[in-house]
PDB file of C-alpha atoms in Angstrom:
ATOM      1  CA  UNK A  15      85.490  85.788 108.960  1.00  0.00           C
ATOM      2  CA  UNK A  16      88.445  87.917 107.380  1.00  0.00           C
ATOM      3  CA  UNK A  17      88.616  91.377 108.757  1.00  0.00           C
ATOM      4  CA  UNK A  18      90.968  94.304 107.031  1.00  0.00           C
ATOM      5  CA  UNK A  19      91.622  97.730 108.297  1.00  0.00           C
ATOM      6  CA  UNK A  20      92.392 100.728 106.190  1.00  0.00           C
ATOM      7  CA  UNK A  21      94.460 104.051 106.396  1.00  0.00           C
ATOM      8  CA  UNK A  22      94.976 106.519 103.660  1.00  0.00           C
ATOM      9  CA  UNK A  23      97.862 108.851 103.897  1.00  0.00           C
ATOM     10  CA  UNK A  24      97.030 111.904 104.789  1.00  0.00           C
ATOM     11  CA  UNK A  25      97.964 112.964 100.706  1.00  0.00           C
ATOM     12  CA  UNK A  26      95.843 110.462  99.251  1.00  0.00           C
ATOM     13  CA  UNK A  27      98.604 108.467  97.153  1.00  0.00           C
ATOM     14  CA  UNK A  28      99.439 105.726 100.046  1.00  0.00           C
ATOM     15  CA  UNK A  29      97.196 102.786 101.621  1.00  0.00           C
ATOM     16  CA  UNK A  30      98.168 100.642 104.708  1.00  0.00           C
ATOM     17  CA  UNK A  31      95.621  97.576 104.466  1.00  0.00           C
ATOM     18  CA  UNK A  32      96.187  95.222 107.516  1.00  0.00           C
ATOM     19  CA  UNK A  33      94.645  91.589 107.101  1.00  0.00           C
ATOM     20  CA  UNK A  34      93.241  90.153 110.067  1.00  0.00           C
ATOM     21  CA  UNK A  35      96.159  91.599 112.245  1.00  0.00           C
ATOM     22  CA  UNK A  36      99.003  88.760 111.371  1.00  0.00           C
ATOM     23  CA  UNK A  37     100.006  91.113 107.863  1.00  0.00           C
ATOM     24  CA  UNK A  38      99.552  94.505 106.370  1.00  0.00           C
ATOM     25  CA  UNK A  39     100.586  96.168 103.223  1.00  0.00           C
ATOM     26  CA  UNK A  40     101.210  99.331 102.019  1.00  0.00           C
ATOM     27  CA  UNK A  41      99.981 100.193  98.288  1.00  0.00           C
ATOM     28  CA  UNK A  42      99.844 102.841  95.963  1.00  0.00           C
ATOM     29  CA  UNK A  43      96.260 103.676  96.119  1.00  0.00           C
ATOM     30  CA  UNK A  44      96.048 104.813  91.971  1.00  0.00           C
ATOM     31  CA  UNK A  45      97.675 101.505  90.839  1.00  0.00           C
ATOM     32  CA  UNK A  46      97.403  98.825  93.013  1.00  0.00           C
ATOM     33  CA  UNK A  47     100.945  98.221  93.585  1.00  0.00           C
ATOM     34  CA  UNK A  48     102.381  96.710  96.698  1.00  0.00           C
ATOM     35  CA  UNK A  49     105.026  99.263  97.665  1.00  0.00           C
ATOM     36  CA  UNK A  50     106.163  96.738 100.871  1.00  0.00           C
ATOM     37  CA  UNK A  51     104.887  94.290 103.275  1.00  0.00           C
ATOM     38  CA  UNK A  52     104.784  92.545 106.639  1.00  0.00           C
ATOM     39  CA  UNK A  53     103.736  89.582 108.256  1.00  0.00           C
ATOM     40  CA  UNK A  54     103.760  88.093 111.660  1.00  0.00           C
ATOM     41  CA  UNK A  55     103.064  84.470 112.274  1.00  0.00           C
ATOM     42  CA  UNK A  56     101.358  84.830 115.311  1.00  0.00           C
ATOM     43  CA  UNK A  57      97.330  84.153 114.737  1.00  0.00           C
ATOM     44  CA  UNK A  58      96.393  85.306 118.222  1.00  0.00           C
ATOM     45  CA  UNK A  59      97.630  89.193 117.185  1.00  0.00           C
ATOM     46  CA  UNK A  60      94.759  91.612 116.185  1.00  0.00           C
ATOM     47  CA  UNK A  61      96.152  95.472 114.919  1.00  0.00           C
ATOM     48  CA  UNK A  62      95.478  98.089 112.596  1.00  0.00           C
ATOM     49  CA  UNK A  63      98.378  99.372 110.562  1.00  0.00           C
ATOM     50  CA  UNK A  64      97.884 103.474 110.242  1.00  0.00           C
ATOM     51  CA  UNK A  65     100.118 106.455 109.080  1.00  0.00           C
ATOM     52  CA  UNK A  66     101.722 108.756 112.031  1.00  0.00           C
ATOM     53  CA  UNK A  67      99.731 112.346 111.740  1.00  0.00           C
ATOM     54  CA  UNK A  68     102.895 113.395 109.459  1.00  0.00           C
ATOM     55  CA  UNK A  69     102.634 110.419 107.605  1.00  0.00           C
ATOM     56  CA  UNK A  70     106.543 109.438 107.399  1.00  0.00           C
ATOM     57  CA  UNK A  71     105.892 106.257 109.722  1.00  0.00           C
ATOM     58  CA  UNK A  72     103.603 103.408 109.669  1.00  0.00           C
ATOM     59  CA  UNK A  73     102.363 101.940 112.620  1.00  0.00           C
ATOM     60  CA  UNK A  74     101.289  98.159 113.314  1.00  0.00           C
ATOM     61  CA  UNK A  75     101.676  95.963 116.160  1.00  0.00           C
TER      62      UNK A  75
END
């Protein structure tokens, strides 16, 4: 079973989705649009990407 974790950004405008832990993405939450992403290889890692409480920095590891 797929599992995704969320984080808005603290303005609204900015989603981190993280896809079963090996890959997140950050989008603009109006349109849809990936903005960047990241991926790890590594099955056997499970983690959240979320916004530091300023929201400059994303987290995931």
């Amino acid at each position: 079973m797929q599992q995704l974790n969320l984080d808005f950004h603290s303005e609204g405008q900015l989603l981190a989705a993280a896809h079963d832990g090996r890959s997140f993405a950050l989008h603009h939450f109006d349109t849809g649009e990936v903005l960047f992403r990241a991926s790890d290889d590594n099955d056997l890692q499970s983690s959240d990407a979320v916004f530091s409480p300023d929201g400059r920095f994303v987290a995931w590891g």
